[in-house]
Short mmCIF file of C-alpha atoms in Angstrom, two decimals:
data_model
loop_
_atom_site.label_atom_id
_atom_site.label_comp_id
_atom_site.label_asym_id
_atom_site.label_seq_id
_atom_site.Cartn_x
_atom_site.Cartn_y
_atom_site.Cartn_z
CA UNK A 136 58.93 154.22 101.29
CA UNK A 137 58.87 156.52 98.78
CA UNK A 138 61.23 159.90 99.02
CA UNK A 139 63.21 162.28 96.63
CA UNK A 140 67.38 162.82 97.09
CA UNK A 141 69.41 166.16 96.45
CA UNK A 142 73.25 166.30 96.39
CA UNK A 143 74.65 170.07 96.84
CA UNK A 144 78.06 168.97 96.48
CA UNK A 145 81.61 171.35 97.04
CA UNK A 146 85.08 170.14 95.61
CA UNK A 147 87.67 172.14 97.60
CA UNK A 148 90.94 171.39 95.89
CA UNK A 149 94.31 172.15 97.83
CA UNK A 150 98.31 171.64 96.65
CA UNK A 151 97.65 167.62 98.27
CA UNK A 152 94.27 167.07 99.33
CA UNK A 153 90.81 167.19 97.10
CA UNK A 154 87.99 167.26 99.90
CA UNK A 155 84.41 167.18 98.91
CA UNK A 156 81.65 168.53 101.16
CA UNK A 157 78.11 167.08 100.57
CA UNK A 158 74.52 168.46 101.63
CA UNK A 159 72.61 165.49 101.28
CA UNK A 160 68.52 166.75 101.26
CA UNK A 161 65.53 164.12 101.46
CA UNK A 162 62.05 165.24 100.34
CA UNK A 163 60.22 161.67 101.89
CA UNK A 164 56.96 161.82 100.36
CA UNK A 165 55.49 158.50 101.78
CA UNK A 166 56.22 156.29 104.92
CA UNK A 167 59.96 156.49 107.13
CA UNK A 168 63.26 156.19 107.30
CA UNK A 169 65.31 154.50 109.25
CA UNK A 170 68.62 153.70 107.80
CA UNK A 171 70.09 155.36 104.14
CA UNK A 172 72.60 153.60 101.55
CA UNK A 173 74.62 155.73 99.85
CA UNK A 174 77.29 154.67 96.96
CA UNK A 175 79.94 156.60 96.92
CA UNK A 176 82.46 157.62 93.91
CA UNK A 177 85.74 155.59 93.48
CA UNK A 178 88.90 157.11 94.96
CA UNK A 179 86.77 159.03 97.58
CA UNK A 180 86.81 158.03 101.30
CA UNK A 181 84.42 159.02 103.35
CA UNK A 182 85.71 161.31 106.59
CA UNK A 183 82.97 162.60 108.59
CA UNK A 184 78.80 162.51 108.44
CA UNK A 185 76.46 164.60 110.83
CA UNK A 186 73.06 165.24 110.74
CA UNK A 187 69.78 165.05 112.88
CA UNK A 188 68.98 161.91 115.14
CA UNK A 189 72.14 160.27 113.48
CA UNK A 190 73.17 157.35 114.92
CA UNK A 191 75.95 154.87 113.58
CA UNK A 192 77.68 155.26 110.41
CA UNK A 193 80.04 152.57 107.99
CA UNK A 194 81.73 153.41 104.98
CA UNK A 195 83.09 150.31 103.23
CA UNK A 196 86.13 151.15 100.98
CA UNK A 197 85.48 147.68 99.04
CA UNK A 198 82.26 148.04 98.21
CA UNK A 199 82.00 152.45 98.10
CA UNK A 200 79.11 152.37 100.07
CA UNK A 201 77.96 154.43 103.18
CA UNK A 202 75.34 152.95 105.66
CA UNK A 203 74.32 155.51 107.72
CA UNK A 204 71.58 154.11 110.35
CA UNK A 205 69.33 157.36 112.18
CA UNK A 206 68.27 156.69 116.13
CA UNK A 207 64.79 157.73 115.24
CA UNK A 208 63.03 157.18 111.84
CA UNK A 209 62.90 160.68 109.65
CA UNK A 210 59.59 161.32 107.67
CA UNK A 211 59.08 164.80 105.80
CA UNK A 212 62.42 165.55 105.00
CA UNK A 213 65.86 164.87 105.93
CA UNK A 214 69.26 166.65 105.88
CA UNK A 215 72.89 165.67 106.51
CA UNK A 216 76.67 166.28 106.00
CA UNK A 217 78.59 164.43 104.75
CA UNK A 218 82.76 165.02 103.38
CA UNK A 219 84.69 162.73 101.39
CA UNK A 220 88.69 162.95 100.53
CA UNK A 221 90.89 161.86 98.55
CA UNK A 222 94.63 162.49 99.36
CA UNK A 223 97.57 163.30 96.72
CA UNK A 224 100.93 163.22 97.15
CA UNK A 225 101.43 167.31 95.75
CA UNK A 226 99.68 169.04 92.94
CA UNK A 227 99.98 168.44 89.63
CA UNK A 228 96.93 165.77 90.01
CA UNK A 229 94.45 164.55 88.40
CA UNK A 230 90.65 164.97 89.62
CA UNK A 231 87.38 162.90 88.84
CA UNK A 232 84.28 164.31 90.70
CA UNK A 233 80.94 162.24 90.72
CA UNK A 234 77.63 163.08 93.03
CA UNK A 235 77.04 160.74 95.74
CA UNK A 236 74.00 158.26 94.85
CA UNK A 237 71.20 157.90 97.22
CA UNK A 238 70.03 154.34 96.92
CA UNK A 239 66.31 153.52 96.20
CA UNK A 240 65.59 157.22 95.60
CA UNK A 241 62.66 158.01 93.14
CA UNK A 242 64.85 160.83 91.77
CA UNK A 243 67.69 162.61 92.57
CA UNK A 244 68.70 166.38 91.72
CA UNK A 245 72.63 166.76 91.98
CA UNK A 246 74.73 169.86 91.79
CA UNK A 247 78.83 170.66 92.24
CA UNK A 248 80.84 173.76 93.01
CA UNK A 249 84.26 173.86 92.48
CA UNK A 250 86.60 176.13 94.49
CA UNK A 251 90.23 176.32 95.33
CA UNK A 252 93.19 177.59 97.92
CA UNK A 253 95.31 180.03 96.18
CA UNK A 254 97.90 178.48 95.14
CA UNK A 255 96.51 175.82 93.13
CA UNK A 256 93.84 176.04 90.31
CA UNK A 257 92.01 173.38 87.89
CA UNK A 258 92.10 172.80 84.67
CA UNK A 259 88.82 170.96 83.23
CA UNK A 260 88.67 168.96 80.72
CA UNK A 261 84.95 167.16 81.17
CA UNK A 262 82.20 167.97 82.92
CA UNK A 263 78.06 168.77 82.71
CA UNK A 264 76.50 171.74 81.85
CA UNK A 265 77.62 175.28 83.94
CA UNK A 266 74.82 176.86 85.96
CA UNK A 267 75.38 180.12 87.11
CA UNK A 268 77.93 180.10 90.58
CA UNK A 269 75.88 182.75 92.25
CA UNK A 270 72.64 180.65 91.97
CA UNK A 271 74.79 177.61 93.09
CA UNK A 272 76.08 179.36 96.23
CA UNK A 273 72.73 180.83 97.46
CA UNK A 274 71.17 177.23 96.79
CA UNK A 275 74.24 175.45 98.60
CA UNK A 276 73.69 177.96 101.67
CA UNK A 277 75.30 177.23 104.70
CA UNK A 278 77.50 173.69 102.53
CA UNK A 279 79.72 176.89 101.72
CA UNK A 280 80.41 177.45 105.22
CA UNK A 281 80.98 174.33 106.48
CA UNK A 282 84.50 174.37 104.70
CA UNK A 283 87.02 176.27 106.84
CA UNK A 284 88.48 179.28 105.87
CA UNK A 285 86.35 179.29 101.83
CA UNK A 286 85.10 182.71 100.72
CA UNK A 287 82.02 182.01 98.28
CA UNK A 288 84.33 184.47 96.11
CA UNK A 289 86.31 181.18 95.64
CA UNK A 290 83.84 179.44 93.97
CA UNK A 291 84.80 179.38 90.40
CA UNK A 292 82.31 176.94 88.26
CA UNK A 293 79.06 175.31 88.96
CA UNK A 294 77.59 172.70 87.32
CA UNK A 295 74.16 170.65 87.38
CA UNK A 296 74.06 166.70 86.92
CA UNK A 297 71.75 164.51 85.21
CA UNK A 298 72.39 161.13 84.62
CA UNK A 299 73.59 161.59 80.80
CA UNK A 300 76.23 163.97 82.53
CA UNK A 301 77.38 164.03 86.02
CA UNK A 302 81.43 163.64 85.49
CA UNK A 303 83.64 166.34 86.38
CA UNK A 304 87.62 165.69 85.53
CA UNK A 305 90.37 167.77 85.12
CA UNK A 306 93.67 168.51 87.04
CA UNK A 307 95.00 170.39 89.41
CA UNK A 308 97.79 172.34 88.91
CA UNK A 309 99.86 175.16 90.80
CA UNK A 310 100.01 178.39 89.91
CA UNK A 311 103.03 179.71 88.79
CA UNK A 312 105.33 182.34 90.73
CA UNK A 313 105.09 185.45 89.94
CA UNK A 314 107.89 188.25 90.33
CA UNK A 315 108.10 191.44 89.24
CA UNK A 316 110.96 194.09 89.76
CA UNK A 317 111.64 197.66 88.97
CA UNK A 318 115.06 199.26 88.75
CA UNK A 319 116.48 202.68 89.96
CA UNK A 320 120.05 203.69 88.46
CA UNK A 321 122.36 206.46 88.85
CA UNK A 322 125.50 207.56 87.45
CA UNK A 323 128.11 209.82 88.48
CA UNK A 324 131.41 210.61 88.38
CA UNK A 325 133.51 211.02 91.30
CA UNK A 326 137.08 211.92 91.62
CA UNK A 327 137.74 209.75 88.28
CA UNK A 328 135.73 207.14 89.13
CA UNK A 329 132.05 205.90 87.57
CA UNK A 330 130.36 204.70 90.86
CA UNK A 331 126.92 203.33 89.76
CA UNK A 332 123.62 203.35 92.27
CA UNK A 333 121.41 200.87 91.93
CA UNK A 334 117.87 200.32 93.77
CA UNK A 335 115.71 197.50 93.12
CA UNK A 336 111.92 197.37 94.27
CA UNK A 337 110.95 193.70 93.85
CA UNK A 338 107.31 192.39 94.32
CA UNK A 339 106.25 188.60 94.70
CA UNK A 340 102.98 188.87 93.41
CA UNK A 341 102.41 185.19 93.61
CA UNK A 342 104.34 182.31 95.34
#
């Protein structure tokens, strides 16, 4: 068997949860498949995997590999889904993003988006070179919808792997509140007295 691997993947950071959505793409150029190994990073667990004719999946936490067996052999090419977490306790944390490796692949193409909620964002301090996010979200395609409630707006960096460079780390932190006020005063005098009037206008701009 002879076949080509692609890994879209999309980090989607949150205040206690890093969850990683995966397009997995097979180009087979030369016989079937039947059943695909895939190693996955350390301190990622694997949560859900769909795709065509799938049958039964594994994912062995010991080991960080994924068997996923298909009821009917694939030739041509292949696609499936899978998402990988890995929980936190509350932000600040730190992150370490790797694509997922396709075992006895003949080459593999990897890319990874990086998007967060609101009110967290990451701060990177390795990672591969930046490819441009629009290109990265019209290549990832319908990967950006799969993640509930994600705008492609939120979609910050991009970046394309190669096996010299395919580590992305940094940390997540929140963002910090921020308040902003305005003040409207008056003096007078009445009947000997200094009565002051205040008004205050106050807008949380971030919580």
């Amino acid at each position: 068997v002879r076949f080509y691997a692609q890994d879209m993947a999309l980090a989607y950071a949150t205040s206690g949860l890093l969850q990683v959505y995966h397009a997995v793409r097979l180009q087979i150029a030369q016989g079937q498949i039947e059943k695909l190994m895939v190693e996955v990073p350390e301190g990622q667990t694997v949560t859900s995997v769909s795709g065509p004719n799938l049958g039964a999946w594994r994912f062995d936490p010991a080991s960080h590999v994924l068997e996923v067996r298909l009821s009917q052999p694939a030739t041509g090419s292949y696609a499936a889904t899978l998402v990988t977490q890995s929980a936190n306790a509350s932000a600040p944390y730190d992150v370490r993003l790797e694509p997922l490796t396709v075992r006895d692949a003949v080459d593999q193409h990897s890319e990874i988006g990086l998007a967060a909620e609101a009110s967290v964002y990451v701060s990177l301090e390795q990672h591969p070179a930046a490819m441009n996010v629009q290109d990265y979200v019209r290549e990832a395609g319908p990967l950006v919808g799969a993640v509930p409630g994600l705008a492609a707006g939120q979609i910050s960096q991009a970046f394309r792997c190669d096996s010299q460079s395919r580590v992305v780390t940094g940390r997540v932190q929140i963002v910090p509140s921020e308040v902003r006020s305005r003040e409207t005063a008056r003096f007078n005098v009445e009947d000997d007295r200094l009565v002051y009037n205040s008004q205050w206008e106050i807008e949380i701009a971030k919580a």
